[in-house]
Amino acid sequence: CYFRDLILAGYAEACAVCGLPLASLLVASHIVPWSSDPAERMNPRNGLCLCGTHDRAFERGHLRIHRDYVIHISIPSPVRQHSAVQDWLLRFDGSRIQL
Protein backbone atom coordinates (compact mmCIF):
# COMPACT_ATOMS: atom_id res chain seq x y z
CA CYS A 1 0.00 0.00 0.00
CA TYR A 2 1.28 3.44 -0.93
CA PHE A 3 0.35 5.05 2.42
CA ARG A 4 2.07 2.28 4.41
CA ASP A 5 5.21 2.50 2.29
CA LEU A 6 5.40 6.28 2.79
CA ILE A 7 4.87 6.08 6.55
CA LEU A 8 7.34 3.24 7.16
CA ALA A 9 9.96 4.98 5.03
CA GLY A 10 9.40 8.23 6.92
CA TYR A 11 10.06 6.47 10.23
CA ALA A 12 13.02 4.42 8.91
CA GLU A 13 10.91 1.27 9.34
CA ALA A 14 10.79 1.52 13.13
CA CYS A 15 7.99 2.06 15.65
CA ALA A 16 7.80 5.73 16.65
CA VAL A 17 7.26 4.69 20.29
CA CYS A 18 9.56 1.72 20.99
CA GLY A 19 11.82 1.67 17.93
CA LEU A 20 10.96 -1.93 16.94
CA PRO A 21 12.67 -2.31 13.52
CA LEU A 22 10.70 -5.26 12.15
CA ALA A 23 8.58 -4.09 9.19
CA SER A 24 6.34 -7.15 9.28
CA LEU A 25 5.12 -6.08 12.74
CA LEU A 26 4.64 -2.39 11.91
CA VAL A 27 1.43 -0.57 11.06
CA ALA A 28 0.90 2.73 9.28
CA SER A 29 -1.53 4.25 11.75
CA HIS A 30 -3.79 7.16 10.94
CA ILE A 31 -3.74 10.02 13.46
CA VAL A 32 -7.12 11.28 12.29
CA PRO A 33 -9.10 8.03 11.89
CA TRP A 34 -9.67 6.71 8.36
CA SER A 35 -13.45 7.00 8.72
CA SER A 36 -13.42 10.55 10.15
CA ASP A 37 -11.95 12.54 7.27
CA PRO A 38 -11.66 11.07 3.77
CA ALA A 39 -9.40 13.98 2.69
CA GLU A 40 -6.77 12.92 5.24
CA ARG A 41 -6.70 9.22 4.39
CA MET A 42 -3.62 9.34 2.17
CA ASN A 43 -1.92 12.36 3.73
CA PRO A 44 1.48 11.22 5.06
CA ARG A 45 1.28 13.95 7.73
CA ASN A 46 -1.67 11.99 9.11
CA GLY A 47 0.43 8.90 9.71
CA LEU A 48 2.46 7.26 12.45
CA CYS A 49 4.55 4.14 12.23
CA LEU A 50 3.65 1.94 15.19
CA CYS A 51 4.17 -1.67 16.17
CA GLY A 52 1.03 -3.74 16.62
CA THR A 53 0.88 -3.25 20.40
CA HIS A 54 1.32 0.51 20.27
CA ASP A 55 -1.09 0.82 17.34
CA ARG A 56 -3.82 -0.98 19.30
CA ALA A 57 -3.10 1.10 22.42
CA PHE A 58 -3.31 4.27 20.27
CA GLU A 59 -6.61 3.18 18.69
CA ARG A 60 -8.10 2.38 22.11
CA GLY A 61 -6.99 5.66 23.68
CA HIS A 62 -4.48 4.12 26.09
CA LEU A 63 -1.61 5.79 24.23
CA ARG A 64 -1.92 9.43 23.28
CA ILE A 65 0.63 11.71 21.68
CA HIS A 66 0.49 15.38 22.58
CA ARG A 67 1.34 18.21 20.14
CA ASP A 68 4.87 18.39 21.60
CA TYR A 69 5.29 14.69 20.61
CA VAL A 70 5.27 13.51 24.23
CA ILE A 71 3.62 10.15 24.86
CA HIS A 72 0.91 9.85 27.51
CA ILE A 73 -0.16 6.39 28.67
CA SER A 74 -3.49 5.83 30.40
CA ILE A 75 -4.01 2.35 31.84
CA PRO A 76 -6.61 1.19 34.42
CA SER A 77 -5.21 0.73 37.93
CA PRO A 78 -5.82 -3.02 38.31
CA VAL A 79 -3.32 -3.87 35.54
CA ARG A 80 -0.77 -1.04 35.90
CA GLN A 81 1.60 -3.24 37.93
CA HIS A 82 1.66 -6.15 35.46
CA SER A 83 5.16 -6.57 34.04
CA ALA A 84 3.96 -6.57 30.40
CA VAL A 85 2.06 -3.31 30.96
CA GLN A 86 5.17 -1.84 32.58
CA ASP A 87 7.52 -3.05 29.81
CA TRP A 88 5.38 -2.36 26.73
CA LEU A 89 3.41 0.71 27.74
CA LEU A 90 4.17 2.57 30.96
CA ARG A 91 7.92 2.76 30.37
CA PHE A 92 7.25 5.12 27.44
CA ASP A 93 4.96 7.47 29.40
CA GLY A 94 6.46 10.96 29.27
CA SER A 95 9.00 10.18 26.54
CA ARG A 96 8.88 11.61 23.03
CA ILE A 97 8.07 9.69 19.88
CA GLN A 98 10.86 9.15 17.41
CA LEU A 99 10.43 11.60 14.57
PDB file of C-alpha atoms in Angstrom:
ATOM      1  CA  CYS A   1       0.000   0.000   0.000  1.00  0.00           C
ATOM      2  CA  TYR A   2       1.280   3.445  -0.926  1.00  0.00           C
ATOM      3  CA  PHE A   3       0.353   5.050   2.421  1.00  0.00           C
ATOM      4  CA  ARG A   4       2.068   2.285   4.413  1.00  0.00           C
ATOM      5  CA  ASP A   5       5.213   2.504   2.290  1.00  0.00           C
ATOM      6  CA  LEU A   6       5.395   6.283   2.795  1.00  0.00           C
ATOM      7  CA  ILE A   7       4.873   6.077   6.553  1.00  0.00           C
ATOM      8  CA  LEU A   8       7.337   3.244   7.158  1.00  0.00           C
ATOM      9  CA  ALA A   9       9.965   4.981   5.030  1.00  0.00           C
ATOM     10  CA  GLY A  10       9.403   8.227   6.915  1.00  0.00           C
ATOM     11  CA  TYR A  11      10.059   6.465  10.227  1.00  0.00           C
ATOM     12  CA  ALA A  12      13.021   4.422   8.912  1.00  0.00           C
ATOM     13  CA  GLU A  13      10.913   1.266   9.344  1.00  0.00           C
ATOM     14  CA  ALA A  14      10.787   1.519  13.133  1.00  0.00           C
ATOM     15  CA  CYS A  15       7.989   2.056  15.647  1.00  0.00           C
ATOM     16  CA  ALA A  16       7.797   5.726  16.653  1.00  0.00           C
ATOM     17  CA  VAL A  17       7.262   4.689  20.289  1.00  0.00           C
ATOM     18  CA  CYS A  18       9.558   1.723  20.988  1.00  0.00           C
ATOM     19  CA  GLY A  19      11.821   1.665  17.932  1.00  0.00           C
ATOM     20  CA  LEU A  20      10.962  -1.926  16.938  1.00  0.00           C
ATOM     21  CA  PRO A  21      12.673  -2.306  13.522  1.00  0.00           C
ATOM     22  CA  LEU A  22      10.703  -5.258  12.146  1.00  0.00           C
ATOM     23  CA  ALA A  23       8.585  -4.089   9.194  1.00  0.00           C
ATOM     24  CA  SER A  24       6.339  -7.151   9.280  1.00  0.00           C
ATOM     25  CA  LEU A  25       5.116  -6.078  12.743  1.00  0.00           C
ATOM     26  CA  LEU A  26       4.640  -2.392  11.913  1.00  0.00           C
ATOM     27  CA  VAL A  27       1.429  -0.566  11.063  1.00  0.00           C
ATOM     28  CA  ALA A  28       0.904   2.730   9.280  1.00  0.00           C
ATOM     29  CA  SER A  29      -1.529   4.255  11.750  1.00  0.00           C
ATOM     30  CA  HIS A  30      -3.794   7.158  10.937  1.00  0.00           C
ATOM     31  CA  ILE A  31      -3.744  10.023  13.456  1.00  0.00           C
ATOM     32  CA  VAL A  32      -7.123  11.275  12.286  1.00  0.00           C
ATOM     33  CA  PRO A  33      -9.098   8.027  11.889  1.00  0.00           C
ATOM     34  CA  TRP A  34      -9.671   6.715   8.363  1.00  0.00           C
ATOM     35  CA  SER A  35     -13.448   6.999   8.723  1.00  0.00           C
ATOM     36  CA  SER A  36     -13.419  10.548  10.152  1.00  0.00           C
ATOM     37  CA  ASP A  37     -11.946  12.540   7.275  1.00  0.00           C
ATOM     38  CA  PRO A  38     -11.662  11.074   3.767  1.00  0.00           C
ATOM     39  CA  ALA A  39      -9.404  13.982   2.688  1.00  0.00           C
ATOM     40  CA  GLU A  40      -6.769  12.922   5.240  1.00  0.00           C
ATOM     41  CA  ARG A  41      -6.697   9.219   4.391  1.00  0.00           C
ATOM     42  CA  MET A  42      -3.615   9.336   2.169  1.00  0.00           C
ATOM     43  CA  ASN A  43      -1.916  12.359   3.729  1.00  0.00           C
ATOM     44  CA  PRO A  44       1.482  11.215   5.062  1.00  0.00           C
ATOM     45  CA  ARG A  45       1.277  13.946   7.732  1.00  0.00           C
ATOM     46  CA  ASN A  46      -1.673  11.993   9.107  1.00  0.00           C
ATOM     47  CA  GLY A  47       0.426   8.899   9.714  1.00  0.00           C
ATOM     48  CA  LEU A  48       2.457   7.263  12.455  1.00  0.00           C
ATOM     49  CA  CYS A  49       4.548   4.143  12.228  1.00  0.00           C
ATOM     50  CA  LEU A  50       3.653   1.944  15.195  1.00  0.00           C
ATOM     51  CA  CYS A  51       4.172  -1.670  16.170  1.00  0.00           C
ATOM     52  CA  GLY A  52       1.027  -3.741  16.616  1.00  0.00           C
ATOM     53  CA  THR A  53       0.882  -3.252  20.399  1.00  0.00           C
ATOM     54  CA  HIS A  54       1.319   0.507  20.273  1.00  0.00           C
ATOM     55  CA  ASP A  55      -1.094   0.819  17.342  1.00  0.00           C
ATOM     56  CA  ARG A  56      -3.818  -0.978  19.301  1.00  0.00           C
ATOM     57  CA  ALA A  57      -3.102   1.100  22.424  1.00  0.00           C
ATOM     58  CA  PHE A  58      -3.309   4.269  20.266  1.00  0.00           C
ATOM     59  CA  GLU A  59      -6.614   3.180  18.691  1.00  0.00           C
ATOM     60  CA  ARG A  60      -8.104   2.378  22.106  1.00  0.00           C
ATOM     61  CA  GLY A  61      -6.987   5.662  23.681  1.00  0.00           C
ATOM     62  CA  HIS A  62      -4.481   4.118  26.094  1.00  0.00           C
ATOM     63  CA  LEU A  63      -1.612   5.785  24.228  1.00  0.00           C
ATOM     64  CA  ARG A  64      -1.917   9.431  23.283  1.00  0.00           C
ATOM     65  CA  ILE A  65       0.630  11.714  21.682  1.00  0.00           C
ATOM     66  CA  HIS A  66       0.492  15.377  22.579  1.00  0.00           C
ATOM     67  CA  ARG A  67       1.339  18.206  20.140  1.00  0.00           C
ATOM     68  CA  ASP A  68       4.866  18.386  21.597  1.00  0.00           C
ATOM     69  CA  TYR A  69       5.286  14.688  20.606  1.00  0.00           C
ATOM     70  CA  VAL A  70       5.266  13.510  24.231  1.00  0.00           C
ATOM     71  CA  ILE A  71       3.616  10.152  24.858  1.00  0.00           C
ATOM     72  CA  HIS A  72       0.914   9.852  27.509  1.00  0.00           C
ATOM     73  CA  ILE A  73      -0.159   6.387  28.665  1.00  0.00           C
ATOM     74  CA  SER A  74      -3.491   5.829  30.396  1.00  0.00           C
ATOM     75  CA  ILE A  75      -4.011   2.345  31.840  1.00  0.00           C
ATOM     76  CA  PRO A  76      -6.607   1.191  34.423  1.00  0.00           C
ATOM     77  CA  SER A  77      -5.208   0.727  37.934  1.00  0.00           C
ATOM     78  CA  PRO A  78      -5.822  -3.024  38.309  1.00  0.00           C
ATOM     79  CA  VAL A  79      -3.324  -3.874  35.538  1.00  0.00           C
ATOM     80  CA  ARG A  80      -0.772  -1.045  35.896  1.00  0.00           C
ATOM     81  CA  GLN A  81       1.599  -3.236  37.932  1.00  0.00           C
ATOM     82  CA  HIS A  82       1.657  -6.146  35.456  1.00  0.00           C
ATOM     83  CA  SER A  83       5.161  -6.569  34.039  1.00  0.00           C
ATOM     84  CA  ALA A  84       3.960  -6.573  30.403  1.00  0.00           C
ATOM     85  CA  VAL A  85       2.065  -3.308  30.963  1.00  0.00           C
ATOM     86  CA  GLN A  86       5.171  -1.841  32.581  1.00  0.00           C
ATOM     87  CA  ASP A  87       7.523  -3.052  29.807  1.00  0.00           C
ATOM     88  CA  TRP A  88       5.380  -2.359  26.727  1.00  0.00           C
ATOM     89  CA  LEU A  89       3.415   0.713  27.738  1.00  0.00           C
ATOM     90  CA  LEU A  90       4.172   2.571  30.963  1.00  0.00           C
ATOM     91  CA  ARG A  91       7.923   2.756  30.366  1.00  0.00           C
ATOM     92  CA  PHE A  92       7.248   5.125  27.440  1.00  0.00           C
ATOM     93  CA  ASP A  93       4.957   7.471  29.404  1.00  0.00           C
ATOM     94  CA  GLY A  94       6.464  10.955  29.274  1.00  0.00           C
ATOM     95  CA  SER A  95       8.998  10.176  26.539  1.00  0.00           C
ATOM     96  CA  ARG A  96       8.879  11.613  23.035  1.00  0.00           C
ATOM     97  CA  ILE A  97       8.067   9.687  19.884  1.00  0.00           C
ATOM     98  CA  GLN A  98      10.865   9.148  17.415  1.00  0.00           C
ATOM     99  CA  LEU A  99      10.431  11.596  14.569  1.00  0.00           C
TER     100      LEU A  99
END
